[in-house]
Structure formats: C-alpha cells, structure tokens
XYZ file of C-alpha atoms in Angstrom:
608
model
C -0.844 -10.146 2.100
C -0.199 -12.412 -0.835
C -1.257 -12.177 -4.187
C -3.886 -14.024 -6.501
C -4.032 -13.507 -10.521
C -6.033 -16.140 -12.661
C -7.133 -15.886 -16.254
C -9.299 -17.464 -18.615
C -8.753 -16.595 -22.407
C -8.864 -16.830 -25.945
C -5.139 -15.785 -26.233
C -1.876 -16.642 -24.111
C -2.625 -15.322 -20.522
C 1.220 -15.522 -19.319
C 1.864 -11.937 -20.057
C -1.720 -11.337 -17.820
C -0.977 -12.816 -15.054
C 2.976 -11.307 -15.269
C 1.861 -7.922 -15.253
C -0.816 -8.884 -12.554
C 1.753 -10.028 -10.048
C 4.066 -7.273 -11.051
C 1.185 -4.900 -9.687
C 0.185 -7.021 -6.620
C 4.231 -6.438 -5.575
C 3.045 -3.676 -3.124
C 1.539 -6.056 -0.840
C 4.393 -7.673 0.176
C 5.714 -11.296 -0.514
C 9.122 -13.352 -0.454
C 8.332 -15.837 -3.728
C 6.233 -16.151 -6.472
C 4.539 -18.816 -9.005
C 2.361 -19.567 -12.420
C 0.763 -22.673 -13.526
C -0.771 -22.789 -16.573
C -2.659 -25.727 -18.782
C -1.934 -25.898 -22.562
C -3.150 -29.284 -24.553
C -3.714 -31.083 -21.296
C -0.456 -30.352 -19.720
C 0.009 -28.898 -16.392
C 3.382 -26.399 -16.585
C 4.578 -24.807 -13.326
C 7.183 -22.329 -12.662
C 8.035 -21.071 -9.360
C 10.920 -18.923 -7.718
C 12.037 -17.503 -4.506
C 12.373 -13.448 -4.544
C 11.070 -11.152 -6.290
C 8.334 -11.167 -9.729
C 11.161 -10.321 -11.785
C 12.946 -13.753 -10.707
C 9.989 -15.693 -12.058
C 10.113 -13.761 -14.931
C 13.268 -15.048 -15.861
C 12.493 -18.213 -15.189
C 9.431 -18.268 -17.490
C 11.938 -16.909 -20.374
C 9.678 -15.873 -23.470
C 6.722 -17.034 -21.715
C 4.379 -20.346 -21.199
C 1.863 -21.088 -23.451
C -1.625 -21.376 -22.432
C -4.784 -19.671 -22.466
C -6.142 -20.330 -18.691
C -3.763 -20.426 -15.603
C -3.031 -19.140 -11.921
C 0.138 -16.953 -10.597
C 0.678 -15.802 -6.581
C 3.146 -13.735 -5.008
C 3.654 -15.293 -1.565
C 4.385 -14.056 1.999
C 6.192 -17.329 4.218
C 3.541 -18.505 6.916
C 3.968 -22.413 7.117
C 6.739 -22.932 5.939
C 10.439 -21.144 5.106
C 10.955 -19.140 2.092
C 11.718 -21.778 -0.435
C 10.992 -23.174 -4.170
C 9.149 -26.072 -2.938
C 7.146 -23.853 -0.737
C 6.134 -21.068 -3.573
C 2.966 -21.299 -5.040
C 0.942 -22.804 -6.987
C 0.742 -26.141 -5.398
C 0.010 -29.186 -7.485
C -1.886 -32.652 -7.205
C -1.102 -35.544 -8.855
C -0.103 -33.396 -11.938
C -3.394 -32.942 -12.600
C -5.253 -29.737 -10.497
C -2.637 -26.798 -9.161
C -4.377 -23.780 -6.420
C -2.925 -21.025 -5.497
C -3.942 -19.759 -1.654
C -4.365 -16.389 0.308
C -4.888 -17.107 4.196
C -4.141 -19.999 6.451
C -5.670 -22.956 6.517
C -6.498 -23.663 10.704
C -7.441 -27.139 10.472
C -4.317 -28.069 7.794
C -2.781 -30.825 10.436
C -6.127 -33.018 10.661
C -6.869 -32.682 7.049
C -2.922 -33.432 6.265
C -3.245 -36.731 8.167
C -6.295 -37.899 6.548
C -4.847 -37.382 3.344
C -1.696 -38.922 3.714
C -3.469 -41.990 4.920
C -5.231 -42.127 1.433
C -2.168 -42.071 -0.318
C -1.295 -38.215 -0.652
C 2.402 -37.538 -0.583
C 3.436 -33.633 0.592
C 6.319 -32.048 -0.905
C 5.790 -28.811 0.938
C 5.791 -27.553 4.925
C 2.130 -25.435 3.671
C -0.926 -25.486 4.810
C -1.647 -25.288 0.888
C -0.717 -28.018 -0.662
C -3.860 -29.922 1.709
C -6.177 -27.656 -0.284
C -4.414 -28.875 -3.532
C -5.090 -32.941 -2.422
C -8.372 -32.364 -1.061
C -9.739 -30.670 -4.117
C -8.080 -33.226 -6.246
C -9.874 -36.339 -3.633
C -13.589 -34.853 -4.268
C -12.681 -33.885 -8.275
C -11.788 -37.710 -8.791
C -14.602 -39.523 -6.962
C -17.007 -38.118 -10.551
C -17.682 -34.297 -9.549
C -16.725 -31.336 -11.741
C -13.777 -28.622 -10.342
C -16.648 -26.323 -9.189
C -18.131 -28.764 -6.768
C -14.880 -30.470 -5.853
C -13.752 -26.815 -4.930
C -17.179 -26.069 -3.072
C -16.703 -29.498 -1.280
C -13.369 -28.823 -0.440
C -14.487 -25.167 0.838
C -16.804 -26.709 3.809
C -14.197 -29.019 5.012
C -11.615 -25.842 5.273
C -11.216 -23.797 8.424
C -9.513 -20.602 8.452
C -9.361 -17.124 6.013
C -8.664 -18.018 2.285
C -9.380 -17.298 -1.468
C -8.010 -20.133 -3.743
C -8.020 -20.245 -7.198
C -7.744 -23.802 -9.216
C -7.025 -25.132 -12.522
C -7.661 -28.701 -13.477
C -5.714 -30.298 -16.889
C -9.356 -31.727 -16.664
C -11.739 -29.077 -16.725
C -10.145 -26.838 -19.969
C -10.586 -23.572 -19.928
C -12.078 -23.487 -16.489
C -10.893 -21.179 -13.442
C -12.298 -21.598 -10.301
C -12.200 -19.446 -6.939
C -13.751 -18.811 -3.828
C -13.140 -16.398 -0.943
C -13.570 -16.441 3.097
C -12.269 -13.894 4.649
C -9.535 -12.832 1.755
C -10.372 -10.409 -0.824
C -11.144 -11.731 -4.199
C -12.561 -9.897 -7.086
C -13.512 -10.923 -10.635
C -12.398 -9.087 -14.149
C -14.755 -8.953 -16.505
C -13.573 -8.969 -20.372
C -14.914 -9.767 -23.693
C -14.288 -13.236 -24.249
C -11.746 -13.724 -21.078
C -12.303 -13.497 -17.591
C -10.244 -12.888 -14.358
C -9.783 -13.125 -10.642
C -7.253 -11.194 -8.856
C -6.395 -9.725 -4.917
C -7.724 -6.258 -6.090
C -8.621 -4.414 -8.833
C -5.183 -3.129 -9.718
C -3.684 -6.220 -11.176
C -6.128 -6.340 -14.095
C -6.603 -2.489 -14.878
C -4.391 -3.225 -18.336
C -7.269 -5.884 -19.254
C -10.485 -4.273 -17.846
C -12.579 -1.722 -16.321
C -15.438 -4.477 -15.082
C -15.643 -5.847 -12.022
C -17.396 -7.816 -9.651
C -16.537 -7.824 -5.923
C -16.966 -11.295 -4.678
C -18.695 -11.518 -1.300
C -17.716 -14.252 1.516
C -18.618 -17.640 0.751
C -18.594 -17.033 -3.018
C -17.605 -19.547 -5.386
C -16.945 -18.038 -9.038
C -16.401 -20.399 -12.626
C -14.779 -18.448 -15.245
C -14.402 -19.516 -18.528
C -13.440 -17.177 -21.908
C -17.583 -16.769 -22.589
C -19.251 -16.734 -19.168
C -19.045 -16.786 -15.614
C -21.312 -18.381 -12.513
C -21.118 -17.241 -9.151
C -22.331 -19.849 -6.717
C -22.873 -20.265 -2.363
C -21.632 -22.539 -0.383
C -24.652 -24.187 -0.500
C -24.432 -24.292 -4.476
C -27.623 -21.428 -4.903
C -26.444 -19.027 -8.153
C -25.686 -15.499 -6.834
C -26.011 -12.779 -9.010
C -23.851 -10.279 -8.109
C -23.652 -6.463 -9.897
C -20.717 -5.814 -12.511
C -19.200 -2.179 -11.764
C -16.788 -0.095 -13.346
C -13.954 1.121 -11.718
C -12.871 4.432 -11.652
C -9.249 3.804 -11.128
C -6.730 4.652 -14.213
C -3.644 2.403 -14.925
C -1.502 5.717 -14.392
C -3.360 5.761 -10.448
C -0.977 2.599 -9.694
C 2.350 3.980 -11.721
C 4.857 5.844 -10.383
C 4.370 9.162 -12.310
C 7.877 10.185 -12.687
C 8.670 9.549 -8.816
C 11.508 7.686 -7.824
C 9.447 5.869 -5.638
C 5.550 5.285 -4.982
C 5.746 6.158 -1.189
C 7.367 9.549 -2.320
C 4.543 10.025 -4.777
C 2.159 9.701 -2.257
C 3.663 11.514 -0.417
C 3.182 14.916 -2.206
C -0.312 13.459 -3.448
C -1.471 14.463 0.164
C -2.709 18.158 -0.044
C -4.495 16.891 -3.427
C -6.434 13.883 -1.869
C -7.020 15.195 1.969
C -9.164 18.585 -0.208
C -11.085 15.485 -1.899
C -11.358 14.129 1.597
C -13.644 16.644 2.849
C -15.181 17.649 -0.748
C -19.013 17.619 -0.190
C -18.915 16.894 3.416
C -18.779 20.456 5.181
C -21.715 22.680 5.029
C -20.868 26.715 6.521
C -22.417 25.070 9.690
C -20.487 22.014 9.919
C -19.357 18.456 9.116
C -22.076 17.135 7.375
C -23.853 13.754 9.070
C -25.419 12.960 6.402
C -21.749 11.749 4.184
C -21.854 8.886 6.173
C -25.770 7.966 5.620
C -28.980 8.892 5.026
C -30.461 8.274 8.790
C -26.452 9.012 10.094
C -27.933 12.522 11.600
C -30.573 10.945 13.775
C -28.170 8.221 14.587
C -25.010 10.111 15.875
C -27.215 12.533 17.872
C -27.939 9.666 20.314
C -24.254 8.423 20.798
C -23.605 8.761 24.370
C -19.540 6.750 23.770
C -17.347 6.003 20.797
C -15.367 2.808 21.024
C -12.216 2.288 17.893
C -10.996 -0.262 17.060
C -7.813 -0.411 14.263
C -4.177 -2.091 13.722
C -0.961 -0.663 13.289
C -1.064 2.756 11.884
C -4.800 2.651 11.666
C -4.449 2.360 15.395
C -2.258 5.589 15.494
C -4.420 7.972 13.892
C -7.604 6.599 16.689
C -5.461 7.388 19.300
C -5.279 10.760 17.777
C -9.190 10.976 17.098
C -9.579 9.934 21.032
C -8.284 13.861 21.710
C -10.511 15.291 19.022
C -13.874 13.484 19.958
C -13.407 13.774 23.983
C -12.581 17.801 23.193
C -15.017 18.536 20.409
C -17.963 16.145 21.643
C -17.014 15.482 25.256
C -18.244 11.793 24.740
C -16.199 9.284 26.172
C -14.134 7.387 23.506
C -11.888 4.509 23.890
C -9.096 3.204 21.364
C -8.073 -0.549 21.032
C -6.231 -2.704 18.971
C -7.957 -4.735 16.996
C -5.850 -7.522 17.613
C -6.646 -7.772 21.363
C -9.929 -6.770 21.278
C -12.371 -9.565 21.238
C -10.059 -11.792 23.327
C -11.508 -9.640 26.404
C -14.854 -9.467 26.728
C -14.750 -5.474 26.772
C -18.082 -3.758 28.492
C -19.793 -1.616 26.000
C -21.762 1.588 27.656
C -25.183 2.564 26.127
C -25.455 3.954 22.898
C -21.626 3.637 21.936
C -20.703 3.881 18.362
C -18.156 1.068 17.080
C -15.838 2.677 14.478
C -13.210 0.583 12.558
C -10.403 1.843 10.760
C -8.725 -0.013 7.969
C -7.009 1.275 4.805
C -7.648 -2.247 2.729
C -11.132 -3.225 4.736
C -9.843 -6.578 5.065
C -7.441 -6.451 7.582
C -8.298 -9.751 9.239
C -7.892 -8.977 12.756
C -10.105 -5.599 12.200
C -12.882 -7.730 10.952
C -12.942 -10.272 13.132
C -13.413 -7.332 15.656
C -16.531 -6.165 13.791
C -18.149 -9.433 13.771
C -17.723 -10.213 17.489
C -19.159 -7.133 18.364
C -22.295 -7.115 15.351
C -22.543 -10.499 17.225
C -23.002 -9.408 21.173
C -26.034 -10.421 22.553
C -29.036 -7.802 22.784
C -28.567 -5.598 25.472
C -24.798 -5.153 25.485
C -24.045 -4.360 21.890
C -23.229 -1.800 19.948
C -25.884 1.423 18.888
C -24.345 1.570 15.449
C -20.944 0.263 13.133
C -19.284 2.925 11.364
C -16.259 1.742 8.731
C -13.438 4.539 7.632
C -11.696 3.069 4.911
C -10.219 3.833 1.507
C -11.520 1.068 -0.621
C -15.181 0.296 -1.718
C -16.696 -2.803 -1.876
C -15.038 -4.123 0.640
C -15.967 -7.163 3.284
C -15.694 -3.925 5.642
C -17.396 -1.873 3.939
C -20.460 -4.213 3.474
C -20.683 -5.404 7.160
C -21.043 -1.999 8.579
C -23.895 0.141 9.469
C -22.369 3.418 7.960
C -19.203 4.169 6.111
C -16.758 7.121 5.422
C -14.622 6.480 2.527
C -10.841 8.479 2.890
C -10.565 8.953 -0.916
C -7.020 8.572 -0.861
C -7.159 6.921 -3.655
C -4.543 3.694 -4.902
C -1.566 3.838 -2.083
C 0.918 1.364 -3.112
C 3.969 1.703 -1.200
C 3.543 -0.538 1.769
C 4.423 1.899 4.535
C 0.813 3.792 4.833
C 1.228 7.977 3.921
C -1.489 9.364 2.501
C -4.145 6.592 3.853
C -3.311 7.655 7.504
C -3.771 11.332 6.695
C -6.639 11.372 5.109
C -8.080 8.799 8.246
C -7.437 11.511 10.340
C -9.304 13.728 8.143
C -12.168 11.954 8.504
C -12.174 11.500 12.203
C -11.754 14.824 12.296
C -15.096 15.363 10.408
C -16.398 12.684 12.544
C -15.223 14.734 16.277
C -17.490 17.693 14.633
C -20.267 15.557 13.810
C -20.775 14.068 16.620
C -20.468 17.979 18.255
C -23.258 20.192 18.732
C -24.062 22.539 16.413
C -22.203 25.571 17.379
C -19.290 28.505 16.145
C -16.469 25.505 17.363
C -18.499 23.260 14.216
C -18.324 25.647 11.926
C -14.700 26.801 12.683
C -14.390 23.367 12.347
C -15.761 23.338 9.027
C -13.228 26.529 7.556
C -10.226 24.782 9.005
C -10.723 21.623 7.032
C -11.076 23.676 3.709
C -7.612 25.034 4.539
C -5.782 21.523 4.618
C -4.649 21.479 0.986
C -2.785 24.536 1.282
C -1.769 24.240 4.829
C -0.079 20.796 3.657
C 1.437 21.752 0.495
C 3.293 24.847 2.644
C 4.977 21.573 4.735
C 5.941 19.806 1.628
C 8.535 22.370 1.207
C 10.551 21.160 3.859
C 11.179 17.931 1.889
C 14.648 19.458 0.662
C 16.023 20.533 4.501
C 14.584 16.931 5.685
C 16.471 14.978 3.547
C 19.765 16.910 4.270
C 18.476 16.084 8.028
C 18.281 12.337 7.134
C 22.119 12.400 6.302
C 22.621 12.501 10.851
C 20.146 8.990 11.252
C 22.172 7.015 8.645
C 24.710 5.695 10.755
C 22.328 5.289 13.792
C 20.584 2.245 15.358
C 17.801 4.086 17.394
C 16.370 7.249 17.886
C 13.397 8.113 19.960
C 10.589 10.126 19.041
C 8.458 12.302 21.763
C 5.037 14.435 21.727
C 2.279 15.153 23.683
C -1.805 15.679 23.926
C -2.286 14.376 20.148
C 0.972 14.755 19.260
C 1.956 11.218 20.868
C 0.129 9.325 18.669
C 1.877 11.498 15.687
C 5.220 10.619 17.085
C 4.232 7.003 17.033
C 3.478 7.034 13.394
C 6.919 8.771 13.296
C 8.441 5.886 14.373
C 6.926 3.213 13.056
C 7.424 4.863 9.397
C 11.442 4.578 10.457
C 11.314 1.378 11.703
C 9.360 0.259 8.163
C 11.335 1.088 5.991
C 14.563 2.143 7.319
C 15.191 -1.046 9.199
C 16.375 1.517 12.129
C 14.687 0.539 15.393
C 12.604 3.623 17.009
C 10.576 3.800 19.873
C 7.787 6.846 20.825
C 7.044 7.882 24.025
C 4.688 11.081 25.438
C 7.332 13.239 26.272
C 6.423 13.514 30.089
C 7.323 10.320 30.256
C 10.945 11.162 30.001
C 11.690 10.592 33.480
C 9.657 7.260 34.366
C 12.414 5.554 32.592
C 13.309 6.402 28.788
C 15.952 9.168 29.889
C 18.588 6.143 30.922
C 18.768 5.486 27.005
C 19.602 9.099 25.976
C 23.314 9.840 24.721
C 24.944 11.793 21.868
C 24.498 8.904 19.932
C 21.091 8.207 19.577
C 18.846 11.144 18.028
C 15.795 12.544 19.576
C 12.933 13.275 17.115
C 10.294 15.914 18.820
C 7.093 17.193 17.038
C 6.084 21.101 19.191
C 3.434 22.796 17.619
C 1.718 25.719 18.862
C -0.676 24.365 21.424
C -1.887 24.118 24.890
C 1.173 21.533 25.515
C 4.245 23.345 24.075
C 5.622 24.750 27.303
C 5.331 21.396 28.687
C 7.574 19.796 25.627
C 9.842 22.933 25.647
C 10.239 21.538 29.414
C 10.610 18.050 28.406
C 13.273 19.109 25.267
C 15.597 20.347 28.163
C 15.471 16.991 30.225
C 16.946 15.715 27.129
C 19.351 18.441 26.108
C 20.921 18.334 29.583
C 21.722 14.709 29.065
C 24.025 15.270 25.993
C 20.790 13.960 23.420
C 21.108 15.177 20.212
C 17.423 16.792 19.381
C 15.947 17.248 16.094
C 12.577 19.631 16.651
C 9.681 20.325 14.253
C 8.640 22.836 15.729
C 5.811 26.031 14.872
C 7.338 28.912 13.595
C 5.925 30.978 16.452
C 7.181 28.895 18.977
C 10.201 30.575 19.978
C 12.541 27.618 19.312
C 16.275 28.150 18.138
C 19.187 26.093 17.183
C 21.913 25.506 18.736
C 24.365 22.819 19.880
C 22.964 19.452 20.142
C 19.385 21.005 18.907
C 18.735 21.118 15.653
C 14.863 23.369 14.950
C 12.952 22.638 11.683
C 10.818 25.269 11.574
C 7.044 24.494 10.407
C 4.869 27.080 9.067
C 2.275 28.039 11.505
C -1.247 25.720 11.839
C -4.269 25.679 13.707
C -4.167 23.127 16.599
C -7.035 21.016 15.272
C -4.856 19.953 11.965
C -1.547 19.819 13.577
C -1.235 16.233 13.710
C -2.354 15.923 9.851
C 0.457 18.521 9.065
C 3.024 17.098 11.480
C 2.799 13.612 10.321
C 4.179 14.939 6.970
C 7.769 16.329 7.463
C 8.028 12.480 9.636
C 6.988 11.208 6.634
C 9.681 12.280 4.405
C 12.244 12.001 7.484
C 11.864 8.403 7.521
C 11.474 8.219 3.488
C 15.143 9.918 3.024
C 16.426 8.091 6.042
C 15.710 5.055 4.127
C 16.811 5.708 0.448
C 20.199 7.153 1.951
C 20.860 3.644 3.742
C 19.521 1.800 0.225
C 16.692 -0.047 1.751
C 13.727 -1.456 -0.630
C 11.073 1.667 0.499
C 8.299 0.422 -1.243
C 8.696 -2.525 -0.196
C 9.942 -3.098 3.170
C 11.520 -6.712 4.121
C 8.733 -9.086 6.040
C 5.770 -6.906 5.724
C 2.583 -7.122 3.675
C 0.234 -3.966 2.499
C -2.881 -5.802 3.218
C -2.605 -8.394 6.351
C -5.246 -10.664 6.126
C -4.209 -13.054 8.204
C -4.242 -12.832 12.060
C-alpha cells in the first residue's frame, strides 16, 4: 500500500525516482508526489491520479541530486492535491509516509499550539512539523527523525529531506517495508526492491526500528536507541525484465500463464521418492512437525482462501485438527490454542499488517498456552515475516505485479500441499503425494488452453451485475477465489457459496439473469454438485460448469460445460483456480476496467 522512492546522488535523481514510482504502480494508489532540494531550494510537485499525471507536471524534469517521491492510497483524508505527498514544513524539511500515524490528533494539537499551521486532512503532515520542531531546537535530520520516531504511534516508513542537511536522505521503518539501494556513489530507499532494479543489484533489507542516512558516499544504519546496526548487503536475484510485461497485454495475464513454470519451481528440491521433504522448511523442521498434534492458519483475503483449502488437505492427509482464521479477527478473541499446534501464516508480501500483528500476539502468549512452532509461507525474502518466524516456506512465484493475486495463490497452495504430506506419516499416500506434485507443470499448462473458449465465455458476464459461484469439499474455497478475482477487477459483484447451501437461502436470488459459475471435478463430491447444479437449473439459472472431462456433464439449454482435462483430486483446486482466473481476467478487459490495477485496492496492505 503506498509507495516510497528516495535518492541520494551525484547526478539528477528525478528520472530515479520517476521510474521508481512508475514500478511501485502495482501496489495501488490514487495520487502521487516528488520533492527534491537543488542549491538550498525545496521544489515540490504533486498530482492526483496516476504517475503519468505527475509526470507531466514535472515537464523535462526537476533538478536536484537528492529527493523523495510516493504514490499514495487516501486514508486521512480525500483524494486531493493538498493531500498527495510529500508533505512540507516551513519550506524547509518535506517526508513522505507509508502507514498511519495512531496518535496524529494529540500530536496535531500540540503542534498547532506551537505555531504549526496544517494545510492537509493527513496524519502526515504531523510527522512533517514534528521532525521539523526537534531539527530546529540544534539536532541534525537523523536525530530529529529518530526523535520524532519515539513520539509516533502506529505502522510507518518515512523518508525526509531537509534544504538543511544537503545531500542527506533519511528513513526509518515500523511496521512498513523499507529497503535500501546500494550504488556507487548514490544511494536509495524504496517500498521493495523493484523500484530500483534499473540503478542496482545491492540491497539491504531494513529491519523494524531502523533508522538509515544516505548520502552519495556512505550510509549509517542506526536503532531507536541511536546504537549503529550493521546490517548485510545482498544481491538480488530479480532481473528488470521479472517486473515488465514481456509482450503481454497485461501483467495479471502474464502471470497468469507463468503458473505451470513457477508452481514446478515450487516443489523443485522439496520431494524426495518418499515424500515432501521436512527438511525445506528447516534444519530441525523434521523433529519439529513430528510432534504437531493441531495446525492453526492464519491469512487475509486470498491468502485466507487457499487455508481454507489446506484445512481439507491437512485434516485428510494428517488427520490433525486444523483451524483457518482471518487474520484480521484473530487476536481480537483470545482464541484457545491446543498442545503442540503449529501457527502457519500466509502472506504473499510478508507485511500484510494485520497478518503480522497476528504473529506477534501469538509469539507473545504467555508460557503454557502458546504456540509449539511459527511457520511463514510467503513469496518474498527478507521480509518482517519472514524474520519473525520459526520456519519458512518460500512460494517462488517470483515478482507478481498485477494487484489481483494469480500465481502467488497457486503456488501457496502448492506449498500447503507439501506441508499436508509433511506433516503425514510416512507411507504409499506420501509418496503418491510426492509424483502428483511433479505432474503440476504439465497438468496446468493442459488448462491454459482453455484461455481461448473462456474468453468467448466472458462475452455472457459483460452485461451482468452478479453471478454466484458454488463448490464443495475444497472446491468452496476455490469458488471463493473465483469470486473475489471478479469482484477485483471486474467491478461485477459475486458472491460464493458451498453448493449445499443452495437451499438455506441463496436459491431466492437465482434467475436467467444472473450467471451461475460451478467448479465439478472428479471427486468424492461430484454427485452431490451434479445434485446441487439441478436445484439451480430448475429455477431458470443460467450455469456455466468447469467441469472434469470424465464427469459425464453435457450442454444444453441454460448449461453451458467447459470441459477440463482430467486431474487427480489432490491438485484440483490448483488446476481449477486457473480457468477462474482467466474468466474473471477477460470478464474484465471486455468491460475496459484498469486489470492491473483495480480501483481502491493496494497489492501490499500494510495498514490494518
């Protein structure tokens, strides 16, 4: 959520921070901003929109060779100029903000009283005054920034720039991601890694509480408590073409059909003949899983989905009891942890704010009714996630830009699969286990083939303004996902409901006007959906089926059968999820909705 770029240089950084915002689009914002500090002089530029607004209000550029840009996303405060970032002080010191600021009302009062006029409705602008009170009472930017810091309550990174401390960035981070670029003779901060792959391949992933100085020679990373932190420099792995379209006409299309590619790297090195293999997750992971006696998740949004979906596989495969929450709800109720339960997060960014406030309130439960071991799934390293768990199993998915997840969700459910058979005993179900999972790239590139008939399918949701989508056993959660893709990006509301529960109330909505979306593979459930299909069809609903080619579905009037090549039950849901996918992906581009960007959502929402 939001965006952060700042550069310190021997050259015009303008262009930098441009391109840096123009790459931090995916995570969603309404506005964006630069200041930058040339001879003394503070210039800011702000608009409302999109990067390519402020572009043409910077013209041929500002010069300058340290400054600040943001993308923002409205959360005090309506979508205006005057509440874009970067907020300014006295003309003097200008910070842009991820987060919210909890205590901004207080602090706002105080600073009005010493003479501090607002100009904005944000929480922001206090962090701009305050830093400027402690820079003027004889203290350099760093401390009036680590001053500033303590008094702050809340999830944030800042980054400042003072017309007097030249050449000088500072930032911090709480509870935002922040990492710094590493150059020869300039330096960076940015969101993520992505906005500065044109400039560099070093980085250094600030932790929480961090407080880094940049200047064109040298950095300094600092505590709160002012101690020098050395932290490792690492080189990413990521190529600039990772984040670029690559001929698509969108990114969520491209990653899309990157799927069957990055769900075989998924499982690469993880399955043995016998098995899963423990041991991906962590040296001591073998010992440690053998004594779970539960499994508690905990995720948001589509995270969420593909737990529900892992609930099936680990109550089947390892016939532990496993329970699925939301992580928004979850440490507001005091939830009773049996012995030896395994806490397992799921987040595509690892800083989804409301999953990690989840992990820390239950690393924090008092001995005796905590939590055996933490276990992160997530698809990006060196992240606060990441860090603050016990174990980790990284999805691989690689960059996912579009904002509406694809690829990230499959390959999560890839990885809970491997986590149902680790947690199994060793037996011929493991080691089928183990031959399925090799078969995932292929079994998902045969679906992909189906993107031509879904998009002519598409052409019957353009003119509608709900559809429902049904499923059962593990299929529910699939046709969840189903739906919430639609609603994403398609602006076309959908609900999901197990398809037994047809008749406790949903039936009332179906006519020949709003489509039915129903996902009936092969399994222990199909003659119960085939059932369910027929409630529907007797009302006048117009079906649309995905259904197994061996499950003895036809078309007719009213019911319209994709056929889907045949799969084993344990990767139905990965291959299911696809042909929704590209049904809510062609949905959207024929009603000319932004698809990468979906109106009022962010990629990474770190903010609860």
């Amino acid at each position: 959520m939001c965006g952060i770029v700042g550069a310190s240089a021997q050259r015009d950084v303008s262009a930098i921070l441009l391109e840096g915002l123009r790459r931090l689009e995916y995570r969603g914002y309404d506005s964006a901003g630069m200041a930058l500090i040339d001879d003394g002089v503070l210039t800011r530029r702000r608009a409302v929109g999109k990067v390519a607004a402020l572009a043409e209000a910077l013209g041929d550029g500002l010069p300058g060779r340290f400054g600040i840009a943001h993308t923002r996303w409205a959360t005090h405060g309506g979508v205006t100029e005057a509440n874009a970032h970067p907020h300014v002080s006295n003309g003097r010191i200008a910070v842009v903000h991820n987060g919210i600021v909890e205590n901004h009302e207080p602090l706002r009062d105080r600073l009005i009283a010493a003479g501090y006029r607002f100009e904005s409705e944000t929480d922001t602008e206090v962090v701009a005054h305050l830093i400027d009170a402690y820079r003027q009472e004889d203290t350099d930017l760093t401390t009036a920034v680590r001053r500033a810091s303590s008094a702050l309550h809340g999830a944030y990174a800042l980054a400042v720039v003072s017309v007097d401390d030249p050449d000088t960035v500072v930032a911090t981070r709480r509870g935002s991601p922040l990492v710094l670029g590493v150059g020869i003779g300039e330096h960076f901060v940015a969101s993520d890694v992505a906005a500065l792959l044109p400039v560099t391949r070093r980085f250094v992933y600030l932790e929480e509480g961090d407080i880094v100085t940049l200047t064109p020679a040298a950095f300094e990373i600092i505590d709160g408590e002012g101690r020098i932190q050395d932290r490792p420099i690492k080189e990413s792995a990521l190529s600039i073409s990772a984040t670029e379209k690559g001929g698509y006409r969108h990114f969520m299309l491209k990653e899309i059909h990157e799927q069957p590619a990055v769900l075989a790297e998924t499982w690469q090195g993880r399955l043995a003949e016998s098995g899963p293999l423990a041991s991906a997750i962590g040296p001591e992971a073998e010992a440690l899983l053998a004594g779970v006696e539960a499994v508690h998740i905990v995720a948001c949004g589509t995270s969420y989905h593909a737990g529900l979906v892992a609930r099936y596989w680990i109550e089947s495969r390892a016939r532990l009891p496993c329970s699925v929450e939301l992580a928004s709800e979850y440490r507001y109720r005091d939830p009773v942890v049996p012995p030896n339960c395994l806490f397992v997060t799921l987040s595509q960014s690892g800083e989804t704010a409301d999953t990690l406030a989840a992990l820390r309130y239950a690393k924090g439960r008092e001995a005796g009714t905590g939590y055996l071991a933490t276990l992160a799934i997530c698809n990006k390293p060196e992240t606060s996630l990441t860090r603050e768990s016990d174990l980790v199993l990284m999805t691989r998915a690689g960059p996912e830009i579009g904002v509406a997840s694809t690829k990230a969700f499959t390959t999560q459910l890839a990885c809970l699969l491997m986590l149902a058979g680790m947690l199994s005993v060793p037996g011929e179900a493991r080691a089928r286990l183990a031959a399925e999972l090799r078969e995932i790239e292929s079994v998902v590139s045969s679906v992909l083939e189906l993107d031509r008939v879904v998009a002519e399918l598409a052409e019957a949701f353009v003119d509608k303004r709900h559809a429902l989508f049904l499923g059962r056993g593990p299929m529910y959660p699939i046709a969840m996902e189903g739906a919430l893709k639609l609603k994403e990006i398609s602006y076309l509301h959908a609900e999901a409901y197990a398809a037994g529960e047809l008749k406790h109330g949903p039936l009332a909505l179906v006519d020949d006007d709003m489509p039915v979306v129903a996902v009936a593979p092969t399994d222990e459930w199909l003659e119960k959906v085939k059932s369910n299909l027929q409630e529907v069809r007797a009302r006048g609903g117009q079906l649309y089926v995905f259904a197994d080619e061996t499950a003895g579905l036809k078309s007719g009037p009213g019911f319209t059968v994709l056929r889907m090549p045949h799969v084993v039950e344990s990767l139905a849901p990965i291959a299911y999820t696809v042909p929704l996918q590209l049904l809510a992906y062609h949905v959207a581009v024929a009603k000319g909705t932004d698809v990468d960007q979906p109106r009022n959502l962010a990629k990474s929402v770190t903010v609860e």
